[in-house]
Amino acid sequence: MKTLIRSFTAGVFLLLLGLGTSNAQEVTFSAGPAMSPPAGAANGGFAWGDVNGDGNLDVFIPSINIMLNSITAFTAASTMTANLSLNTNSVGGLFADFNGDGILDLFTTNGGTPSAGLFYNSAGVLVQATGTGDLASAGVTGEVFQGASAAPIDHSNYLSLVWPGTFTGIAGNNPVPPGGAMWLLKGGVSGFTNVGRGATSANLAIDTSLSFESWDVRFLDANNDGWQDLLMPSFRNGFSRIDTGTSGARKGCVLFMNDGTGKFILPTATSLGRSIYRVDSLVLSKVSVRDSITYASANPDTGIIVDDTVRHFSAIGEQWGDLNNDGIADLILNALGGNDNRDGNGKYVADVILYGKGDGTFT
């Protein structure tokens, strides 16, 4: 699907404005116009994008609502969305120009069946895409709440798609089927080619052995090399259990690095040009007591996102942006519970902010 991507999101779109210290100013917010979508929102998730070319950001609210923004009001685009199917629990959605006509199209996880979730924006009406290649036979998410992401992964100017694939509704209690990983489809002149779960050996572009329940995935350039990398956060049933029950959060976010050809690999000491910091194997360098809570921290890099240390974070959702104005992508990981993660001081928290170092690792 040939395009120049203009905006994309999986679940929630976060717009971060990077202002230098010389021109930083306080931003104030006020209530905008109320929205009254014709169909009830589907548990969560939305996407922003200018779908009618008037310069204003419109909003998609799953599963069938697009609200057109006139600054003073939001109006339902009922004609545009007439071909969308109502799915009570459809969450993920994104706007991007998939067919290269300069107009934003819509991709949605479509109630857990993303294979039928691509719609082209044709003269103001969303029409289900045809000739999509392997997308038409791609697998389900396994749950209805998963998000998706789109990006040009191989500099071909064709958008690729990715979404979590657990294949069975595991309801938080059961082990993820082996090889679950994610569906990864590379865009091209003949539609999409499966390069993830179930791909042929010639097409496989990612390690599918790292299998756990993920509710969102994200393309981002984590090491500033101009190639889109891929973050797969763990929500439940990850490979490192951190609770004592049969369910709940398990840590295991994985950041796959783009090797410069559109294939995704795990960073190593060789690819990074330095030793990988391993929290699990270090002797703790400091143990303290604060507020009657004993905690420990390992210096200097608590929480690097690489193969050996991703087990230290759990996230049901995540976002990225340059949070400290250094030109490097940073991460916000959002856990489900308040004891799912530890911050840089070793305290249990739900959400963590990780600053990027520019080489695909974070602290």
mmCIF file of C-alpha atoms in Angstrom:
data_model
loop_
_atom_site.group_PDB
_atom_site.id
_atom_site.type_symbol
_atom_site.label_atom_id
_atom_site.label_comp_id
_atom_site.label_asym_id
_atom_site.label_seq_id
_atom_site.Cartn_x
_atom_site.Cartn_y
_atom_site.Cartn_z
ATOM 1 C CA MET A 1 0.000 0.000 0.000
ATOM 2 C CA LYS A 2 1.953 2.994 -1.279
ATOM 3 C CA THR A 3 1.836 6.117 0.782
ATOM 4 C CA LEU A 4 3.515 8.879 2.668
ATOM 5 C CA ILE A 5 2.250 8.377 6.186
ATOM 6 C CA ARG A 6 0.701 11.454 7.743
ATOM 7 C CA SER A 7 -0.491 10.222 11.112
ATOM 8 C CA PHE A 8 -1.045 6.950 12.801
ATOM 9 C CA THR A 9 -2.080 5.589 16.165
ATOM 10 C CA ALA A 10 -2.944 2.419 17.959
ATOM 11 C CA GLY A 11 -5.507 3.055 20.621
ATOM 12 C CA VAL A 12 -4.461 6.550 21.659
ATOM 13 C CA PHE A 13 -2.582 9.206 19.681
ATOM 14 C CA LEU A 14 -0.238 11.347 21.760
ATOM 15 C CA LEU A 15 0.987 14.605 20.230
ATOM 16 C CA LEU A 16 4.126 15.892 21.873
ATOM 17 C CA LEU A 17 5.366 19.383 21.115
ATOM 18 C CA GLY A 18 9.112 19.821 21.575
ATOM 19 C CA LEU A 19 9.892 23.354 22.706
ATOM 20 C CA GLY A 20 13.423 24.358 23.519
ATOM 21 C CA THR A 21 14.231 26.084 26.780
ATOM 22 C CA SER A 22 14.668 29.397 24.979
ATOM 23 C CA ASN A 23 11.106 29.532 23.688
ATOM 24 C CA ALA A 24 9.234 27.295 26.112
ATOM 25 C CA GLN A 25 5.915 28.654 27.270
ATOM 26 C CA GLU A 26 3.140 27.470 29.482
ATOM 27 C CA VAL A 27 0.330 25.732 27.652
ATOM 28 C CA THR A 28 -3.201 26.179 28.906
ATOM 29 C CA PHE A 29 -6.167 23.980 28.124
ATOM 30 C CA SER A 30 -9.882 24.582 28.072
ATOM 31 C CA ALA A 31 -12.863 22.386 27.334
ATOM 32 C CA GLY A 32 -13.581 21.805 23.662
ATOM 33 C CA PRO A 33 -16.952 21.236 22.033
ATOM 34 C CA ALA A 34 -18.890 18.221 23.226
ATOM 35 C CA MET A 35 -19.075 15.076 21.103
ATOM 36 C CA SER A 36 -22.183 12.970 20.644
ATOM 37 C CA PRO A 37 -21.142 9.928 18.604
ATOM 38 C CA PRO A 38 -24.121 8.086 17.103
ATOM 39 C CA ALA A 39 -22.867 4.714 18.362
ATOM 40 C CA GLY A 40 -21.464 4.176 21.833
ATOM 41 C CA ALA A 41 -17.711 4.102 22.201
ATOM 42 C CA ALA A 42 -16.184 0.634 22.243
ATOM 43 C CA ASN A 43 -14.289 0.381 25.532
ATOM 44 C CA GLY A 44 -11.555 2.799 24.559
ATOM 45 C CA GLY A 45 -9.164 3.963 21.888
ATOM 46 C CA PHE A 46 -9.410 6.674 19.265
ATOM 47 C CA ALA A 47 -7.436 8.210 16.415
ATOM 48 C CA TRP A 48 -6.980 11.776 15.181
ATOM 49 C CA GLY A 49 -6.526 12.844 11.565
ATOM 50 C CA ASP A 50 -7.808 15.293 8.949
ATOM 51 C CA VAL A 51 -10.060 13.028 6.885
ATOM 52 C CA ASN A 52 -11.805 15.731 4.844
ATOM 53 C CA GLY A 53 -8.900 18.036 4.020
ATOM 54 C CA ASP A 54 -10.135 21.148 5.822
ATOM 55 C CA GLY A 55 -7.047 21.433 8.010
ATOM 56 C CA ASN A 56 -8.806 20.409 11.218
ATOM 57 C CA LEU A 57 -8.133 17.191 13.091
ATOM 58 C CA ASP A 58 -11.132 14.893 13.054
ATOM 59 C CA VAL A 59 -11.515 11.917 15.380
ATOM 60 C CA PHE A 60 -12.317 8.227 14.944
ATOM 61 C CA ILE A 61 -14.078 6.601 17.900
ATOM 62 C CA PRO A 62 -14.383 2.827 17.451
ATOM 63 C CA SER A 63 -16.085 1.090 16.088
ATOM 64 C CA ILE A 64 -18.038 3.181 13.562
ATOM 65 C CA ASN A 65 -17.824 6.838 14.591
ATOM 66 C CA ILE A 66 -15.930 9.566 12.765
ATOM 67 C CA MET A 67 -16.583 13.038 14.122
ATOM 68 C CA LEU A 68 -15.729 15.939 11.802
ATOM 69 C CA ASN A 69 -14.135 18.924 13.503
ATOM 70 C CA SER A 70 -15.299 22.435 12.585
ATOM 71 C CA ILE A 71 -13.502 23.959 15.616
ATOM 72 C CA THR A 72 -16.756 24.990 17.263
ATOM 73 C CA ALA A 73 -18.479 21.609 16.949
ATOM 74 C CA PHE A 74 -18.018 17.943 16.065
ATOM 75 C CA THR A 75 -20.450 16.442 13.566
ATOM 76 C CA ALA A 76 -20.907 12.751 12.861
ATOM 77 C CA ALA A 77 -19.736 11.738 9.360
ATOM 78 C CA SER A 78 -22.525 9.206 8.900
ATOM 79 C CA THR A 79 -22.159 8.966 5.115
ATOM 80 C CA MET A 80 -18.413 8.384 5.384
ATOM 81 C CA THR A 81 -18.821 5.533 7.885
ATOM 82 C CA ALA A 82 -21.865 3.809 6.371
ATOM 83 C CA ASN A 83 -19.803 0.742 5.370
ATOM 84 C CA LEU A 84 -18.264 0.170 8.804
ATOM 85 C CA SER A 85 -19.611 -2.682 10.916
ATOM 86 C CA LEU A 86 -20.657 -2.112 14.503
ATOM 87 C CA ASN A 87 -18.446 -4.127 16.858
ATOM 88 C CA THR A 88 -19.178 -3.539 20.504
ATOM 89 C CA ASN A 89 -15.624 -4.216 21.624
ATOM 90 C CA SER A 90 -13.550 -2.952 18.707
ATOM 91 C CA VAL A 91 -10.814 -0.744 20.126
ATOM 92 C CA GLY A 92 -7.746 -0.239 17.911
ATOM 93 C CA GLY A 93 -7.793 2.156 14.982
ATOM 94 C CA LEU A 94 -5.517 4.452 13.006
ATOM 95 C CA PHE A 95 -5.593 6.942 10.143
ATOM 96 C CA ALA A 96 -2.943 6.744 7.402
ATOM 97 C CA ASP A 97 -2.743 7.138 3.626
ATOM 98 C CA PHE A 98 -2.514 3.516 2.514
ATOM 99 C CA ASN A 99 -3.163 3.955 -1.221
ATOM 100 C CA GLY A 100 -1.017 7.011 -1.879
ATOM 101 C CA ASP A 101 -3.767 9.408 -2.965
ATOM 102 C CA GLY A 102 -2.955 12.002 -0.313
ATOM 103 C CA ILE A 103 -6.119 11.306 1.691
ATOM 104 C CA LEU A 104 -6.212 9.548 5.035
ATOM 105 C CA ASP A 105 -7.695 6.056 5.048
ATOM 106 C CA LEU A 106 -8.802 4.010 8.067
ATOM 107 C CA PHE A 107 -7.443 0.795 9.515
ATOM 108 C CA THR A 108 -9.200 -0.784 12.474
ATOM 109 C CA THR A 109 -8.775 -4.037 14.359
ATOM 110 C CA ASN A 110 -12.432 -4.556 13.488
ATOM 111 C CA GLY A 111 -13.697 -6.395 16.543
ATOM 112 C CA GLY A 112 -10.665 -8.673 16.653
ATOM 113 C CA THR A 113 -10.614 -9.431 12.902
ATOM 114 C CA PRO A 114 -8.172 -6.935 11.343
ATOM 115 C CA SER A 115 -8.103 -8.809 8.016
ATOM 116 C CA ALA A 116 -11.293 -6.930 7.103
ATOM 117 C CA GLY A 117 -10.315 -3.681 8.788
ATOM 118 C CA LEU A 118 -8.758 -1.608 5.985
ATOM 119 C CA PHE A 119 -10.999 1.024 4.381
ATOM 120 C CA TYR A 120 -9.981 3.477 1.658
ATOM 121 C CA ASN A 121 -11.317 7.014 1.765
ATOM 122 C CA SER A 122 -12.992 7.312 -1.646
ATOM 123 C CA ALA A 123 -14.716 10.631 -2.341
ATOM 124 C CA GLY A 124 -15.564 11.000 1.322
ATOM 125 C CA VAL A 125 -16.850 7.449 1.800
ATOM 126 C CA LEU A 126 -14.880 4.666 3.488
ATOM 127 C CA VAL A 127 -14.864 1.639 1.176
ATOM 128 C CA GLN A 128 -13.412 -1.723 2.174
ATOM 129 C CA ALA A 129 -10.073 -2.278 0.440
ATOM 130 C CA THR A 130 -9.561 -5.066 -2.088
ATOM 131 C CA GLY A 131 -6.379 -6.554 -3.522
ATOM 132 C CA THR A 132 -4.723 -6.454 -0.118
ATOM 133 C CA GLY A 133 -2.655 -9.629 -0.488
ATOM 134 C CA ASP A 134 -1.974 -11.524 2.725
ATOM 135 C CA LEU A 135 -3.955 -9.030 4.784
ATOM 136 C CA ALA A 136 -7.154 -10.709 3.588
ATOM 137 C CA SER A 137 -6.145 -13.971 5.282
ATOM 138 C CA ALA A 138 -4.262 -12.572 8.280
ATOM 139 C CA GLY A 139 -5.064 -13.847 11.746
ATOM 140 C CA VAL A 140 -7.188 -12.520 14.557
ATOM 141 C CA THR A 141 -5.957 -10.641 17.602
ATOM 142 C CA GLY A 142 -7.275 -13.144 20.144
ATOM 143 C CA GLU A 143 -8.896 -10.392 22.173
ATOM 144 C CA VAL A 144 -10.989 -7.445 21.025
ATOM 145 C CA PHE A 145 -8.993 -4.778 22.831
ATOM 146 C CA GLN A 146 -5.688 -4.866 20.940
ATOM 147 C CA GLY A 147 -4.258 -1.894 19.100
ATOM 148 C CA ALA A 148 -2.326 -1.732 15.831
ATOM 149 C CA SER A 149 0.416 0.327 14.226
ATOM 150 C CA ALA A 150 1.470 1.295 10.699
ATOM 151 C CA ALA A 151 4.752 2.583 9.271
ATOM 152 C CA PRO A 152 7.016 2.255 6.196
ATOM 153 C CA ILE A 153 9.503 -0.293 7.556
ATOM 154 C CA ASP A 154 11.821 -0.752 4.560
ATOM 155 C CA HIS A 155 12.020 2.732 2.957
ATOM 156 C CA SER A 156 9.855 1.506 0.076
ATOM 157 C CA ASN A 157 7.191 4.167 0.764
ATOM 158 C CA TYR A 158 4.660 1.392 1.340
ATOM 159 C CA LEU A 159 2.999 1.216 4.742
ATOM 160 C CA SER A 160 3.300 -1.985 6.733
ATOM 161 C CA LEU A 161 0.928 -3.145 9.474
ATOM 162 C CA VAL A 162 1.367 -4.909 12.794
ATOM 163 C CA TRP A 163 -0.970 -6.028 15.559
ATOM 164 C CA PRO A 164 -0.735 -8.478 18.485
ATOM 165 C CA GLY A 165 -1.792 -12.020 17.688
ATOM 166 C CA THR A 166 -2.633 -14.436 20.472
ATOM 167 C CA PHE A 167 -5.074 -16.408 18.295
ATOM 168 C CA THR A 168 -7.268 -17.602 21.155
ATOM 169 C CA GLY A 169 -9.101 -15.652 23.803
ATOM 170 C CA ILE A 170 -6.875 -16.404 26.794
ATOM 171 C CA ALA A 171 -8.808 -14.306 29.328
ATOM 172 C CA GLY A 172 -5.699 -13.601 31.355
ATOM 173 C CA ASN A 173 -5.471 -17.036 32.960
ATOM 174 C CA ASN A 174 -4.095 -19.391 30.363
ATOM 175 C CA PRO A 175 -0.669 -19.652 28.723
ATOM 176 C CA VAL A 176 -0.252 -18.003 25.358
ATOM 177 C CA PRO A 177 -0.042 -20.493 22.476
ATOM 178 C CA PRO A 178 3.557 -21.031 21.293
ATOM 179 C CA GLY A 179 4.608 -18.680 18.528
ATOM 180 C CA GLY A 180 1.847 -16.191 19.208
ATOM 181 C CA ALA A 181 3.977 -13.095 18.840
ATOM 182 C CA MET A 182 2.333 -10.713 16.356
ATOM 183 C CA TRP A 183 1.012 -10.413 12.868
ATOM 184 C CA LEU A 184 3.416 -8.359 10.780
ATOM 185 C CA LEU A 185 2.507 -7.554 7.184
ATOM 186 C CA LYS A 186 4.840 -5.657 4.879
ATOM 187 C CA GLY A 187 3.202 -3.375 2.339
ATOM 188 C CA GLY A 188 4.128 -3.594 -1.319
ATOM 189 C CA VAL A 189 2.968 -3.108 -4.878
ATOM 190 C CA SER A 190 0.758 -6.225 -4.733
ATOM 191 C CA GLY A 191 -0.711 -5.542 -1.326
ATOM 192 C CA PHE A 192 0.589 -6.920 1.947
ATOM 193 C CA THR A 193 2.981 -9.841 2.460
ATOM 194 C CA ASN A 194 2.987 -11.777 5.717
ATOM 195 C CA VAL A 195 6.453 -11.484 7.265
ATOM 196 C CA GLY A 196 5.490 -12.390 10.853
ATOM 197 C CA ARG A 197 3.587 -15.261 12.442
ATOM 198 C CA GLY A 198 3.075 -18.079 9.928
ATOM 199 C CA ALA A 199 5.288 -16.511 7.246
ATOM 200 C CA THR A 200 7.418 -18.636 4.961
ATOM 201 C CA SER A 201 11.089 -18.909 5.872
ATOM 202 C CA ALA A 202 11.946 -16.724 2.894
ATOM 203 C CA ASN A 203 9.607 -13.950 4.059
ATOM 204 C CA LEU A 204 9.981 -14.171 7.846
ATOM 205 C CA ALA A 205 11.245 -10.835 9.169
ATOM 206 C CA ILE A 206 10.934 -11.212 12.944
ATOM 207 C CA ASP A 207 11.594 -13.741 15.705
ATOM 208 C CA THR A 208 8.179 -15.238 16.504
ATOM 209 C CA SER A 209 9.408 -17.399 19.385
ATOM 210 C CA LEU A 210 8.947 -14.581 21.903
ATOM 211 C CA SER A 211 5.281 -15.198 22.560
ATOM 212 C CA PHE A 212 3.153 -13.546 25.206
ATOM 213 C CA GLU A 213 -0.019 -11.542 25.553
ATOM 214 C CA SER A 214 0.430 -8.027 24.231
ATOM 215 C CA TRP A 215 -2.386 -5.522 23.908
ATOM 216 C CA ASP A 216 -0.557 -2.991 21.793
ATOM 217 C CA VAL A 217 2.457 -2.724 19.518
ATOM 218 C CA ARG A 218 4.275 0.342 18.294
ATOM 219 C CA PHE A 219 6.560 1.348 15.450
ATOM 220 C CA LEU A 220 9.134 3.966 16.419
ATOM 221 C CA ASP A 221 12.700 4.862 15.477
ATOM 222 C CA ALA A 222 14.357 3.993 18.781
ATOM 223 C CA ASN A 223 17.979 4.559 17.728
ATOM 224 C CA ASN A 224 17.697 7.499 15.319
ATOM 225 C CA ASP A 225 18.983 5.582 12.311
ATOM 226 C CA GLY A 226 16.011 6.478 10.110
ATOM 227 C CA TRP A 227 14.461 2.988 10.265
ATOM 228 C CA GLN A 228 11.288 2.101 12.125
ATOM 229 C CA ASP A 229 11.822 -0.282 15.046
ATOM 230 C CA LEU A 230 9.077 -2.272 16.774
ATOM 231 C CA LEU A 231 8.083 -2.384 20.442
ATOM 232 C CA MET A 232 5.994 -5.303 21.738
ATOM 233 C CA PRO A 233 4.958 -4.659 25.360
ATOM 234 C CA SER A 234 3.847 -7.448 27.669
ATOM 235 C CA PHE A 235 0.542 -7.125 29.468
ATOM 236 C CA ARG A 236 -0.296 -10.574 30.846
ATOM 237 C CA ASN A 237 1.182 -14.012 30.450
ATOM 238 C CA GLY A 238 4.612 -12.699 29.599
ATOM 239 C CA PHE A 239 7.670 -14.868 29.978
ATOM 240 C CA SER A 240 8.565 -13.528 33.429
ATOM 241 C CA ARG A 241 5.876 -13.803 36.073
ATOM 242 C CA ILE A 242 5.874 -11.117 38.771
ATOM 243 C CA ASP A 243 2.752 -12.103 40.694
ATOM 244 C CA THR A 244 1.947 -15.201 42.706
ATOM 245 C CA GLY A 245 -1.451 -15.996 41.224
ATOM 246 C CA THR A 246 -2.510 -17.527 37.958
ATOM 247 C CA SER A 247 -3.105 -14.229 36.228
ATOM 248 C CA GLY A 248 -2.104 -10.604 36.353
ATOM 249 C CA ALA A 249 0.818 -8.673 34.976
ATOM 250 C CA ARG A 250 3.941 -10.388 33.785
ATOM 251 C CA LYS A 251 6.954 -8.456 32.666
ATOM 252 C CA GLY A 252 8.502 -8.853 29.275
ATOM 253 C CA CYS A 253 8.446 -5.908 26.866
ATOM 254 C CA VAL A 254 10.588 -6.544 23.795
ATOM 255 C CA LEU A 255 12.083 -3.931 21.491
ATOM 256 C CA PHE A 256 12.944 -5.320 18.067
ATOM 257 C CA MET A 257 15.458 -3.257 16.095
ATOM 258 C CA ASN A 258 15.177 -2.757 12.344
ATOM 259 C CA ASP A 259 18.344 -4.092 10.695
ATOM 260 C CA GLY A 260 18.087 -1.593 7.841
ATOM 261 C CA THR A 261 16.278 -3.936 5.466
ATOM 262 C CA GLY A 262 12.840 -4.106 7.091
ATOM 263 C CA LYS A 263 13.720 -7.132 9.227
ATOM 264 C CA PHE A 264 13.523 -6.966 13.012
ATOM 265 C CA ILE A 265 16.212 -8.336 15.316
ATOM 266 C CA LEU A 266 17.022 -8.236 19.012
ATOM 267 C CA PRO A 267 19.893 -5.915 19.932
ATOM 268 C CA THR A 268 23.110 -7.558 21.064
ATOM 269 C CA ALA A 269 26.369 -6.334 22.518
ATOM 270 C CA THR A 270 27.828 -6.579 19.014
ATOM 271 C CA SER A 271 25.096 -4.544 17.353
ATOM 272 C CA LEU A 272 25.218 -1.935 20.132
ATOM 273 C CA GLY A 273 29.004 -1.793 20.209
ATOM 274 C CA ARG A 274 29.090 -2.153 23.993
ATOM 275 C CA SER A 275 28.129 -4.566 26.742
ATOM 276 C CA ILE A 276 24.453 -5.031 27.476
ATOM 277 C CA TYR A 277 23.512 -4.123 31.002
ATOM 278 C CA ARG A 278 21.772 -7.079 32.674
ATOM 279 C CA VAL A 279 19.725 -6.202 35.722
ATOM 280 C CA ASP A 280 18.988 -9.844 36.513
ATOM 281 C CA SER A 281 22.662 -10.797 36.765
ATOM 282 C CA LEU A 282 23.997 -7.784 38.686
ATOM 283 C CA VAL A 283 24.812 -7.597 42.354
ATOM 284 C CA LEU A 284 22.703 -4.780 43.745
ATOM 285 C CA SER A 285 24.888 -1.781 44.395
ATOM 286 C CA LYS A 286 22.632 0.013 46.863
ATOM 287 C CA VAL A 287 19.989 -1.079 49.330
ATOM 288 C CA SER A 288 18.036 1.514 51.289
ATOM 289 C CA VAL A 289 14.996 1.860 53.479
ATOM 290 C CA ARG A 290 12.560 4.665 52.787
ATOM 291 C CA ASP A 291 9.100 5.073 54.291
ATOM 292 C CA SER A 292 9.437 1.595 55.809
ATOM 293 C CA ILE A 293 9.850 0.129 52.329
ATOM 294 C CA THR A 294 13.049 -1.677 51.487
ATOM 295 C CA TYR A 295 14.125 -1.163 47.916
ATOM 296 C CA ALA A 296 17.195 -1.719 45.846
ATOM 297 C CA SER A 297 18.553 -0.025 42.779
ATOM 298 C CA ALA A 298 21.193 -1.044 40.294
ATOM 299 C CA ASN A 299 23.267 1.706 38.750
ATOM 300 C CA PRO A 300 23.608 3.253 36.315
ATOM 301 C CA ASP A 301 20.985 2.026 33.852
ATOM 302 C CA THR A 302 17.967 0.600 35.675
ATOM 303 C CA GLY A 303 15.490 -0.475 33.044
ATOM 304 C CA ILE A 304 17.233 -0.725 29.690
ATOM 305 C CA ILE A 305 14.900 -2.095 27.033
ATOM 306 C CA VAL A 306 16.964 -4.840 25.470
ATOM 307 C CA ASP A 307 16.562 -8.604 25.337
ATOM 308 C CA ASP A 308 18.091 -9.268 28.744
ATOM 309 C CA THR A 309 16.271 -6.584 30.704
ATOM 310 C CA VAL A 310 12.858 -6.072 29.121
ATOM 311 C CA ARG A 311 11.460 -8.464 31.714
ATOM 312 C CA HIS A 312 11.446 -5.576 34.162
ATOM 313 C CA PHE A 313 8.424 -3.833 32.656
ATOM 314 C CA SER A 314 4.778 -4.571 32.043
ATOM 315 C CA ALA A 315 2.486 -2.416 29.912
ATOM 316 C CA ILE A 316 -1.082 -2.640 28.708
ATOM 317 C CA GLY A 317 -0.433 0.453 26.588
ATOM 318 C CA GLU A 318 2.421 2.752 25.674
ATOM 319 C CA GLN A 319 3.331 5.916 23.817
ATOM 320 C CA TRP A 320 6.494 7.552 22.617
ATOM 321 C CA GLY A 321 7.775 11.037 21.937
ATOM 322 C CA ASP A 322 10.734 13.290 22.688
ATOM 323 C CA LEU A 323 9.983 14.124 26.311
ATOM 324 C CA ASN A 324 13.247 15.874 27.189
ATOM 325 C CA ASN A 325 13.989 17.732 23.943
ATOM 326 C CA ASP A 326 17.168 15.839 23.090
ATOM 327 C CA GLY A 327 15.957 14.633 19.695
ATOM 328 C CA ILE A 328 15.667 11.004 20.851
ATOM 329 C CA ALA A 329 12.466 9.013 21.246
ATOM 330 C CA ASP A 330 11.413 8.339 24.836
ATOM 331 C CA LEU A 331 8.770 5.902 26.108
ATOM 332 C CA ILE A 332 5.810 5.985 28.469
ATOM 333 C CA LEU A 333 4.704 2.517 29.553
ATOM 334 C CA ASN A 334 1.267 2.221 31.155
ATOM 335 C CA ALA A 335 0.734 -0.797 33.384
ATOM 336 C CA LEU A 336 -2.576 -2.151 34.596
ATOM 337 C CA GLY A 337 -1.732 -2.214 38.296
ATOM 338 C CA GLY A 338 0.160 -0.039 40.741
ATOM 339 C CA ASN A 339 2.663 -2.769 41.608
ATOM 340 C CA ASP A 340 3.471 -3.892 38.075
ATOM 341 C CA ASN A 341 6.630 -1.808 37.548
ATOM 342 C CA ARG A 342 9.478 -0.226 39.472
ATOM 343 C CA ASP A 343 10.685 3.292 38.827
ATOM 344 C CA GLY A 344 14.309 4.423 38.807
ATOM 345 C CA ASN A 345 14.303 4.548 42.612
ATOM 346 C CA GLY A 346 13.047 1.004 42.950
ATOM 347 C CA LYS A 347 9.536 2.008 44.056
ATOM 348 C CA TYR A 348 6.500 0.152 42.736
ATOM 349 C CA VAL A 349 4.505 2.223 40.252
ATOM 350 C CA ALA A 350 1.974 1.650 37.505
ATOM 351 C CA ASP A 351 3.502 3.872 34.830
ATOM 352 C CA VAL A 352 7.128 4.529 33.972
ATOM 353 C CA ILE A 353 8.897 7.072 31.783
ATOM 354 C CA LEU A 354 11.989 5.768 30.010
ATOM 355 C CA TYR A 355 14.449 8.170 28.403
ATOM 356 C CA GLY A 356 15.996 7.009 25.158
ATOM 357 C CA LYS A 357 19.761 6.929 24.742
ATOM 358 C CA GLY A 358 19.753 6.985 20.962
ATOM 359 C CA ASP A 359 21.094 3.468 20.464
ATOM 360 C CA GLY A 360 17.885 1.534 21.076
ATOM 361 C CA THR A 361 18.247 1.371 24.850
ATOM 362 C CA PHE A 362 16.424 3.334 27.520
ATOM 363 C CA THR A 363 16.831 4.291 31.155
#
